[in-house]
mmCIF file of C-alpha atoms in Angstrom:
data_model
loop_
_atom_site.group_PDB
_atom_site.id
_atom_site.type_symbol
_atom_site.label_atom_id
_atom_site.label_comp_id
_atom_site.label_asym_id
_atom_site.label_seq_id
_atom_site.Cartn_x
_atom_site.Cartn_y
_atom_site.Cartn_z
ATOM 1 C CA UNK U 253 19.685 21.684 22.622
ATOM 2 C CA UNK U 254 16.705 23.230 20.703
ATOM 3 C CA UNK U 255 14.055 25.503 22.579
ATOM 4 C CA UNK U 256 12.173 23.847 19.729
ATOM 5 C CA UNK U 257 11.107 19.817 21.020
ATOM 6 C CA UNK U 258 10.694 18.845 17.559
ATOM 7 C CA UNK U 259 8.086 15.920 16.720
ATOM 8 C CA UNK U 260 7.419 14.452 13.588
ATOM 9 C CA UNK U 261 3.204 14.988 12.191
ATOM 10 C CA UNK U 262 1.688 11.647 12.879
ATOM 11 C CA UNK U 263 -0.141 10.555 10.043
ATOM 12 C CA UNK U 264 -2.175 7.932 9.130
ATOM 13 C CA UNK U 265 -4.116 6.964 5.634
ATOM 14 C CA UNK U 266 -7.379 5.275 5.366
ATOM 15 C CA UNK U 267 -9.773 4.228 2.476
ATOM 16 C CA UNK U 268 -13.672 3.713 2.639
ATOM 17 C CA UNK U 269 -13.685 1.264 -0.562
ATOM 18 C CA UNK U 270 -9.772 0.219 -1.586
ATOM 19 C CA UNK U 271 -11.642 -1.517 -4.409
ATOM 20 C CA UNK U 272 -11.802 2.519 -5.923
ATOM 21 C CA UNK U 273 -8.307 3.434 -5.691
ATOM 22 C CA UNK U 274 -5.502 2.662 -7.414
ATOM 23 C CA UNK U 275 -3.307 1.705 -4.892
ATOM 24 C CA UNK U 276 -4.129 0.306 -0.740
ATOM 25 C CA UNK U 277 -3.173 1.632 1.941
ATOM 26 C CA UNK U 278 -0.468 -1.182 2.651
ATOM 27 C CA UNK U 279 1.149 -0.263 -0.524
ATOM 28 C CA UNK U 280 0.792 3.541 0.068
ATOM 29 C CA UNK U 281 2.808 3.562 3.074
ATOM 30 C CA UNK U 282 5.183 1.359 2.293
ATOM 31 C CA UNK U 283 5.864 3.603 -0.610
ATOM 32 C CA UNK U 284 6.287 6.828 1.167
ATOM 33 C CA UNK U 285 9.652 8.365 0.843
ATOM 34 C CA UNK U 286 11.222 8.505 4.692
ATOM 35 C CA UNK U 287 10.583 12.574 5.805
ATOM 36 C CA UNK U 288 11.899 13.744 8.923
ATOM 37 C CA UNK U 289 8.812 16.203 9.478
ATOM 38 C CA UNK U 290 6.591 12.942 9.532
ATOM 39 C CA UNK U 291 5.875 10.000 11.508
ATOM 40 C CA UNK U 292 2.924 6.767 10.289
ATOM 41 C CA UNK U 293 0.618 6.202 12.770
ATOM 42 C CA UNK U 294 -2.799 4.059 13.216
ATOM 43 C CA UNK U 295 -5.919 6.820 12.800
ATOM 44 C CA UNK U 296 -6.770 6.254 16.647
ATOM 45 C CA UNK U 297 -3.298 8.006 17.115
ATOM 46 C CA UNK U 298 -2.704 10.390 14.392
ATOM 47 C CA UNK U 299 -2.734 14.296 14.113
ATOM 48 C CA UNK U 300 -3.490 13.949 10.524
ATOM 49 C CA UNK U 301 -5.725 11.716 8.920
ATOM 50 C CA UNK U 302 -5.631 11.275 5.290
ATOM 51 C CA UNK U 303 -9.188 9.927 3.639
ATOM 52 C CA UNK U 304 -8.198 8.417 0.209
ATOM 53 C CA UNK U 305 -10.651 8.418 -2.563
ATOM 54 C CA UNK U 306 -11.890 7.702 -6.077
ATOM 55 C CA UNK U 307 -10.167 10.227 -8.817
ATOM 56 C CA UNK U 308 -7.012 10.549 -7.255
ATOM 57 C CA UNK U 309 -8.849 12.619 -4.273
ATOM 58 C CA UNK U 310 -7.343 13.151 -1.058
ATOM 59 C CA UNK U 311 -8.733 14.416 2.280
ATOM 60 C CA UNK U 312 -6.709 15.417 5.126
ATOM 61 C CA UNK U 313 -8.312 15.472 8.374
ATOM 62 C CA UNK U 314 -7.006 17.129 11.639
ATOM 63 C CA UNK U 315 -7.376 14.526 15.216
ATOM 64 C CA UNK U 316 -10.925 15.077 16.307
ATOM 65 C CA UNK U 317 -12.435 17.256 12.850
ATOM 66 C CA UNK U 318 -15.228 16.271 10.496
ATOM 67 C CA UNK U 319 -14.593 19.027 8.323
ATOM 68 C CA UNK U 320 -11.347 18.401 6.014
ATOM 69 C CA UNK U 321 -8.214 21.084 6.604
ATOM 70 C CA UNK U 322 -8.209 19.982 2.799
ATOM 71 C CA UNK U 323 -9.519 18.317 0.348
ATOM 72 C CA UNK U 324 -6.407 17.343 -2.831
ATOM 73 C CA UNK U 325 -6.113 16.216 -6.236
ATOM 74 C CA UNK U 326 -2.990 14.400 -7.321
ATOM 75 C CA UNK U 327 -3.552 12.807 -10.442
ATOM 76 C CA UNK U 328 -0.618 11.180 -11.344
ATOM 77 C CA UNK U 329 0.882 9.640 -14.796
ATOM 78 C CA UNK U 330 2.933 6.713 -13.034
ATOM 79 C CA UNK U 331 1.757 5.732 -10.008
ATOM 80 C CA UNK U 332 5.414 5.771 -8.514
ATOM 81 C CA UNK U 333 5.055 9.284 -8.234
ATOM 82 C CA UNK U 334 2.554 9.676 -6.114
ATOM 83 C CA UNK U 335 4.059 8.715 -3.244
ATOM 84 C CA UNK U 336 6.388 11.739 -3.365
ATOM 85 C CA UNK U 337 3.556 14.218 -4.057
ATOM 86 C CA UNK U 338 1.698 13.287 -1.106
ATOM 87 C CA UNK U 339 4.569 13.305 0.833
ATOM 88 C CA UNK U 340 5.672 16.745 -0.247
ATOM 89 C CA UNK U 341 1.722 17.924 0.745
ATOM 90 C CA UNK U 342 2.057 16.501 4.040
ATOM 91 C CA UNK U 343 5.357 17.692 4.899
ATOM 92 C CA UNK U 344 3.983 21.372 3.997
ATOM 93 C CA UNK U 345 1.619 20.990 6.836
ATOM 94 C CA UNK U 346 4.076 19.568 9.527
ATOM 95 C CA UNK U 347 6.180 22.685 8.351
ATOM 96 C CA UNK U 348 3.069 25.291 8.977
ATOM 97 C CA UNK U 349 1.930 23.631 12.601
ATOM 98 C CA UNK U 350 5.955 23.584 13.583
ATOM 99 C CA UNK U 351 6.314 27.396 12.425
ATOM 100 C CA UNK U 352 3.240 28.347 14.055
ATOM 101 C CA UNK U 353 3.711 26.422 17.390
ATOM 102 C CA UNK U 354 7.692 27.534 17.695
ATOM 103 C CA UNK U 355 8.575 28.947 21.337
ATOM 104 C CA UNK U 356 11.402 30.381 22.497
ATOM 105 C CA UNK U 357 13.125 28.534 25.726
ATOM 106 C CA UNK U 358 12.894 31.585 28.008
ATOM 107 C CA UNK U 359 11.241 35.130 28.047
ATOM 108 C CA UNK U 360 14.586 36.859 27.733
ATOM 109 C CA UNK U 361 13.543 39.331 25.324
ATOM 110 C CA UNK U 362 9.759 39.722 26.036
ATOM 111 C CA UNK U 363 10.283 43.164 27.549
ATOM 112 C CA UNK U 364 12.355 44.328 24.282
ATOM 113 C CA UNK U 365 9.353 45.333 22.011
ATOM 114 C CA UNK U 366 6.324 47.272 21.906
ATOM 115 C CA UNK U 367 3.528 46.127 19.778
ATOM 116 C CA UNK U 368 0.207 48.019 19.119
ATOM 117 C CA UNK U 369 -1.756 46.763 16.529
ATOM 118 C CA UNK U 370 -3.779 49.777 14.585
ATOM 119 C CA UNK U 371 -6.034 50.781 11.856
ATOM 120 C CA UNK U 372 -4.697 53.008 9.224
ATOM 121 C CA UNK U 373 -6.719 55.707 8.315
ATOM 122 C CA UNK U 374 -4.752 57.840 5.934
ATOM 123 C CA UNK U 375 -1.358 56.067 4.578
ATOM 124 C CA UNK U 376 1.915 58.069 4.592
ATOM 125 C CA UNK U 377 2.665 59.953 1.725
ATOM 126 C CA UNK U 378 6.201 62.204 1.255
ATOM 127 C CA UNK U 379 4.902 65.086 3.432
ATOM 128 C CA UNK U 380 2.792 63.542 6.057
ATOM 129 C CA UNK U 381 3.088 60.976 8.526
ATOM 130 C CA UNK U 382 0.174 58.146 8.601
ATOM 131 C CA UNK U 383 -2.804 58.530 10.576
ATOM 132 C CA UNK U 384 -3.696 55.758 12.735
ATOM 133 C CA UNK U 385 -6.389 54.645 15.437
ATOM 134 C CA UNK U 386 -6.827 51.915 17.853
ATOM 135 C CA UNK U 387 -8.414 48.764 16.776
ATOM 136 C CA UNK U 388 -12.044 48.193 18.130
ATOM 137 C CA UNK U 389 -12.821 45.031 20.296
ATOM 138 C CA UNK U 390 -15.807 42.593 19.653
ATOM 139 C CA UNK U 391 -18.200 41.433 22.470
ATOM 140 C CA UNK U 392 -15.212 38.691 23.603
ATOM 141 C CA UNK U 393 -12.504 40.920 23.435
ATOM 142 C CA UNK U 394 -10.598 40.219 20.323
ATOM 143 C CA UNK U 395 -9.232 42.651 17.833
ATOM 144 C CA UNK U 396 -11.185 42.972 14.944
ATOM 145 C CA UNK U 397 -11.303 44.808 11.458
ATOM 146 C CA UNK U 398 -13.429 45.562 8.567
ATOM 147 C CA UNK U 399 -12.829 43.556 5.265
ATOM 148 C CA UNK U 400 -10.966 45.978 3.230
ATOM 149 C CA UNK U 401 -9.428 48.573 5.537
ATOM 150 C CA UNK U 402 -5.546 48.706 6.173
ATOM 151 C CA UNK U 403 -3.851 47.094 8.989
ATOM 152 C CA UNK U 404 -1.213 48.491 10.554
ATOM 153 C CA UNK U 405 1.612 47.258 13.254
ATOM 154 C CA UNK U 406 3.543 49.676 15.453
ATOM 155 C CA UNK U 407 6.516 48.210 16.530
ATOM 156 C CA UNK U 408 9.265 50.142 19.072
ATOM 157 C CA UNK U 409 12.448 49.098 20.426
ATOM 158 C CA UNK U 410 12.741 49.645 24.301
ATOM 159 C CA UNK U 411 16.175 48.016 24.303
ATOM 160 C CA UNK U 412 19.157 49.510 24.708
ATOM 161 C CA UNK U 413 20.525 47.589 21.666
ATOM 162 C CA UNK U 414 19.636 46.882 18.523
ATOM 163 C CA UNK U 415 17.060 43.999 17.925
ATOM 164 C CA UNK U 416 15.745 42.223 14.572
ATOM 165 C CA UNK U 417 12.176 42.346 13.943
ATOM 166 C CA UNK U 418 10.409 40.063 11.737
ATOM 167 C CA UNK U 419 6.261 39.357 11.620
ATOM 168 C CA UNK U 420 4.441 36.962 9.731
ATOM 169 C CA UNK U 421 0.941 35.620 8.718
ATOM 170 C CA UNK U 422 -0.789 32.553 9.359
ATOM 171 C CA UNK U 423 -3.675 30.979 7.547
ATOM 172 C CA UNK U 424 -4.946 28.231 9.142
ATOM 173 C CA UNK U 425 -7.366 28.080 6.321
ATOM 174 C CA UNK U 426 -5.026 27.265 3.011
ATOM 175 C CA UNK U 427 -1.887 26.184 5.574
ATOM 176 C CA UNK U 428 0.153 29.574 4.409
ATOM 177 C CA UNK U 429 2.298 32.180 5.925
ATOM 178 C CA UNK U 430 3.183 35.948 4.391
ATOM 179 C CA UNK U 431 6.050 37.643 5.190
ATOM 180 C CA UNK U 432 4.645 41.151 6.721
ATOM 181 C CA UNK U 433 7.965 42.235 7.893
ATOM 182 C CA UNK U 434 10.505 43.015 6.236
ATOM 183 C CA UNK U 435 9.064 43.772 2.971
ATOM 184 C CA UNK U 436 11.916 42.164 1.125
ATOM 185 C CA UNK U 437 12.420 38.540 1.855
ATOM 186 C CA UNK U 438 16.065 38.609 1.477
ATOM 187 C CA UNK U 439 16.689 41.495 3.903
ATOM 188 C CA UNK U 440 17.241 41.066 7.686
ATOM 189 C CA UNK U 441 15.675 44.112 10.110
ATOM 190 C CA UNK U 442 17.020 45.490 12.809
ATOM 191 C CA UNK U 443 15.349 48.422 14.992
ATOM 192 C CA UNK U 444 18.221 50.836 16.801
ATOM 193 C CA UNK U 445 17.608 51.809 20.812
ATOM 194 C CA UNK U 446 14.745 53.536 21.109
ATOM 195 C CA UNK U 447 13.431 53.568 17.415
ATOM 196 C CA UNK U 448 9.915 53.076 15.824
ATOM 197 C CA UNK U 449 8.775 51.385 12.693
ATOM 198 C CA UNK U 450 5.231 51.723 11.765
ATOM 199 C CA UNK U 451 4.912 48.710 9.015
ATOM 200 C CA UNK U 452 2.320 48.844 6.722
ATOM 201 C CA UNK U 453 1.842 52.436 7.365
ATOM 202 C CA UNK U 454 2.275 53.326 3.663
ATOM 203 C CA UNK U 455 2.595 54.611 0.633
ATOM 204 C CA UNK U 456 3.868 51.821 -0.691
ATOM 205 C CA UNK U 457 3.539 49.134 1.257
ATOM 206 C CA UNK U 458 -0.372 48.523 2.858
ATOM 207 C CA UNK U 459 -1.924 45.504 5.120
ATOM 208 C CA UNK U 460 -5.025 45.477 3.636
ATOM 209 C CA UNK U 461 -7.141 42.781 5.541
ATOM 210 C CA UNK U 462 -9.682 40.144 3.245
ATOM 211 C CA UNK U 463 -12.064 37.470 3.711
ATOM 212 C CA UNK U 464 -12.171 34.447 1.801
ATOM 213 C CA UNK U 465 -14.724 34.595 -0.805
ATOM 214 C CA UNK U 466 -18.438 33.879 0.358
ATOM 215 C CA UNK U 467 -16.965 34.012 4.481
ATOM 216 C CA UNK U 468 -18.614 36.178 6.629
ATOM 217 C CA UNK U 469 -15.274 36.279 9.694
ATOM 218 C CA UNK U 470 -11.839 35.229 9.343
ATOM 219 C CA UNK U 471 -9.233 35.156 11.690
ATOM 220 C CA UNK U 472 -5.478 36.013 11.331
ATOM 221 C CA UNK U 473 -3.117 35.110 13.212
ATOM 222 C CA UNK U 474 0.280 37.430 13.425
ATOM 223 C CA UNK U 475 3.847 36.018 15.012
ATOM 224 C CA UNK U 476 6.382 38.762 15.827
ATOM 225 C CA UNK U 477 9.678 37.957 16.518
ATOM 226 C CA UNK U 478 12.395 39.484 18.230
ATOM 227 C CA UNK U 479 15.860 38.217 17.956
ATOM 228 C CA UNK U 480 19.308 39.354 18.995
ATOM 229 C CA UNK U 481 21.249 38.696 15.638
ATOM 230 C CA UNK U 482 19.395 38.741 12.017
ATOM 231 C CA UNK U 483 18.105 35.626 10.187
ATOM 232 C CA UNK U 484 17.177 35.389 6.512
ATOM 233 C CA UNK U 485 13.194 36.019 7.171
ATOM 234 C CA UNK U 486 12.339 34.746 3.180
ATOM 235 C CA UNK U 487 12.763 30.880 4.465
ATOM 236 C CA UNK U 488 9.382 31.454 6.798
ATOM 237 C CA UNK U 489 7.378 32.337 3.818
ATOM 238 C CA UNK U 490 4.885 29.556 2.540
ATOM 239 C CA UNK U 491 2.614 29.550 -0.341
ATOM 240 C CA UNK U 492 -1.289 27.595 0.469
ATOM 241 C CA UNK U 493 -1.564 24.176 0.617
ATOM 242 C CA UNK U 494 -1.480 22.267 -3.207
ATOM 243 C CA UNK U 495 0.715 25.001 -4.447
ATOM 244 C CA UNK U 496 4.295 23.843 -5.033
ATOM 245 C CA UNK U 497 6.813 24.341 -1.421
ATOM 246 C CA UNK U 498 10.004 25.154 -2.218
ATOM 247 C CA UNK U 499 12.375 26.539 0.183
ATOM 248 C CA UNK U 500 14.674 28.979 -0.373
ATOM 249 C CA UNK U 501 17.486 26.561 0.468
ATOM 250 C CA UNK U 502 17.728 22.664 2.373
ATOM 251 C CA UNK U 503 20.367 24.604 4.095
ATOM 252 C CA UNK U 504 19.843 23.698 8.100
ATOM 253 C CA UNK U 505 21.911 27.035 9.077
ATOM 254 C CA UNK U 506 21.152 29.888 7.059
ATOM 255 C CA UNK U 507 22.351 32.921 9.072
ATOM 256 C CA UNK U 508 23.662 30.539 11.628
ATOM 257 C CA UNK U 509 21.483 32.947 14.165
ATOM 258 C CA UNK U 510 19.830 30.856 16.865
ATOM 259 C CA UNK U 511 16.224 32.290 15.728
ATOM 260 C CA UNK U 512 17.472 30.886 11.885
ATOM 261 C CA UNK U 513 18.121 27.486 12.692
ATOM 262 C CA UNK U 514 15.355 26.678 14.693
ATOM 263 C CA UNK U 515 12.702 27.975 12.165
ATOM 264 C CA UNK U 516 14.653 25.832 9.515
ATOM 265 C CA UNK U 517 14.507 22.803 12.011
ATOM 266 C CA UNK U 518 11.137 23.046 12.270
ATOM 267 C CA UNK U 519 10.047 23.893 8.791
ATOM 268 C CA UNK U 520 13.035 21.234 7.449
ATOM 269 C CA UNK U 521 13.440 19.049 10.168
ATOM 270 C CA UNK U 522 17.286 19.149 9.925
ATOM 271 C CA UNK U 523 18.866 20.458 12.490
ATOM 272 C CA UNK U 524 22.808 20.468 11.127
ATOM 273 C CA UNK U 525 26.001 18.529 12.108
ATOM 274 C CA UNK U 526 27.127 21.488 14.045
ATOM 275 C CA UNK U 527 26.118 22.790 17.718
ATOM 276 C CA UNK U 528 23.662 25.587 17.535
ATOM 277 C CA UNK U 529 24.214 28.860 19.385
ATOM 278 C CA UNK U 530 23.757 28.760 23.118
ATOM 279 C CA UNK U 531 20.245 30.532 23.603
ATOM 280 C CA UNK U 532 21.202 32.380 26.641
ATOM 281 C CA UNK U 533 24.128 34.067 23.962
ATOM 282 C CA UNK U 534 21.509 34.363 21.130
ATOM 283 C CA UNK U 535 18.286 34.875 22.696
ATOM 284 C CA UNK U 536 15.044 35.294 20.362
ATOM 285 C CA UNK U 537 11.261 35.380 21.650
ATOM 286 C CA UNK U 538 8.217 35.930 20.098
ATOM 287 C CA UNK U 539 4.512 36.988 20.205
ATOM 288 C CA UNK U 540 0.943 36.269 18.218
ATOM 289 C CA UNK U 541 -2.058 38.171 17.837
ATOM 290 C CA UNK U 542 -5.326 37.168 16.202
ATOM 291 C CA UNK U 543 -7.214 39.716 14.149
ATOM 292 C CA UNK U 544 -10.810 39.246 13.541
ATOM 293 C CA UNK U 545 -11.825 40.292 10.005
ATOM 294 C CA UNK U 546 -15.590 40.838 9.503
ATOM 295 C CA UNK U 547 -17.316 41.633 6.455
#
């Protein structure tokens, strides 16, 4: 049984004027390819609300929001296709709320790691270590950084085994996740008893933090996870919204690590013929941390 209670996105479609659009809603949905990561719904019900359009324009619309997640174009040469393309758009955002709202069953490894969250102030170079200071604290309490100053995460193993260590990105703005750590997306991590990693701590590799053009806050949101065996970490990574999803693989095992099937369940929605690891044998937890950026 997955830690993981996987649910399909509930989605529904609606049209001001079907006179303007190419194709009704009827049609539309009866069109849609079947997806595992979604689920049609009336709009009362839905998570997701898509607004179609003149010009092949799209709006997506999260339960209870008057401002669109996103606004699409899918101009299409047959209108076949476009079924498919707004599927494929969809699916990316079942994938990015499932990634971001994945818990582990238990808290079996929540005493393993040590996370600080810094600022770098002068990155490693080949004869010094990086210099580093705590992150300040707005009015409420939350972590916060300048736009354009380095970020970096200290990470430390307090185990007395070795653990994998992975952290990621979310933007709930564009729907997309970075890989932080590991810096190579094919490359499992693992920290040895007692060791430190200090990622993003330079030379080569810095966390430099950015607003979106004309914004004057952001916030990012960081997931650290801790696992007992290694997982490929490239399969979290996703690019924003209306760029083209692929997957590393439509392989439901991966590694065949706990941690690795249940991110592919929930960014696939296939969960494999095969049992997965018992979680108490392969534990994995995980952490967030939102990071204020301010002009």
């Amino acid at each position: 049984m997955s830690s993981f209670r996987f649910q399909p996105l509930r989605v529904a479609f609606t049209c001001a004027d079907p006179s303007q659009v190419p194709i009704s809603v009827d049609e539309l949905v009866a069109a849609l390819p079947a997806s595992p990561l979604l689920a049609h719904t009336e709009p009362e019900t839905a998570a997701l609300r898509v607004e179609m359009l003149p010009d092949a324009t799209y709006y997506f619309y999260r339960r209870g929001e008057d401002v669109a997640l996103a606004a699409v174009r899918i101009p299409v040469k047959k209108l076949q296709a476009l079924p498919r393309k707004l599927v494929r758009l969809l699916e990316h955002v079942a994938a990015f709320d499932n990634l971001l709202n994945l818990q582990p069953a238990s808290d079996a490894l929540s005493n393993v790691l040590e996370v600080e969250f810094l600022q770098l102030e002068t990155p490693a170079s080949g004869s010094r270590p990086a210099e580093v200071r705590p992150l300040p604290r707005d009015p409420q309490g939350q972590l916060q950084i300048q736009a354009g100053r380095n970020l970096a995460i200290a990470l430390h193993n307090k185990a007395l085994t070795p653990v994998h260590v992975y952290v990621i990105v979310f933007d709930e703005r564009q729907c997309s996740v970075g890989l932080v750590y590991p810096y190579q997306p094919d490359f499992p991590t693992r920290l040895r008893p007692s060791e430190s990693v200090l990622v993003g701590s330079g030379p080569r590799y810095l966390l430099q933090m950015q607003l979106p053009e004309g914004a004057e806050t952001a916030v990012d949101r960081f997931k650290i996870w801790v696992s007992a065996t290694g997982m490929q970490p490239g399969i979290m990574a996703m690019p924003p919204l209306g760029q083209r999803l692929e997957p590393p693989s439509e392989d439901p095992y991966g590694s065949g690590s706990r941690l690795d099937r249940e991110v592919r369940l929930a960014i696939l929605g296939k969960a494999g013929s095969t049992p997965m690891p018992a979680f108490a044998e392969d534990p994995w937890w995980c952490m967030e941390q939102a990071v204020k950026v301010v002009a």
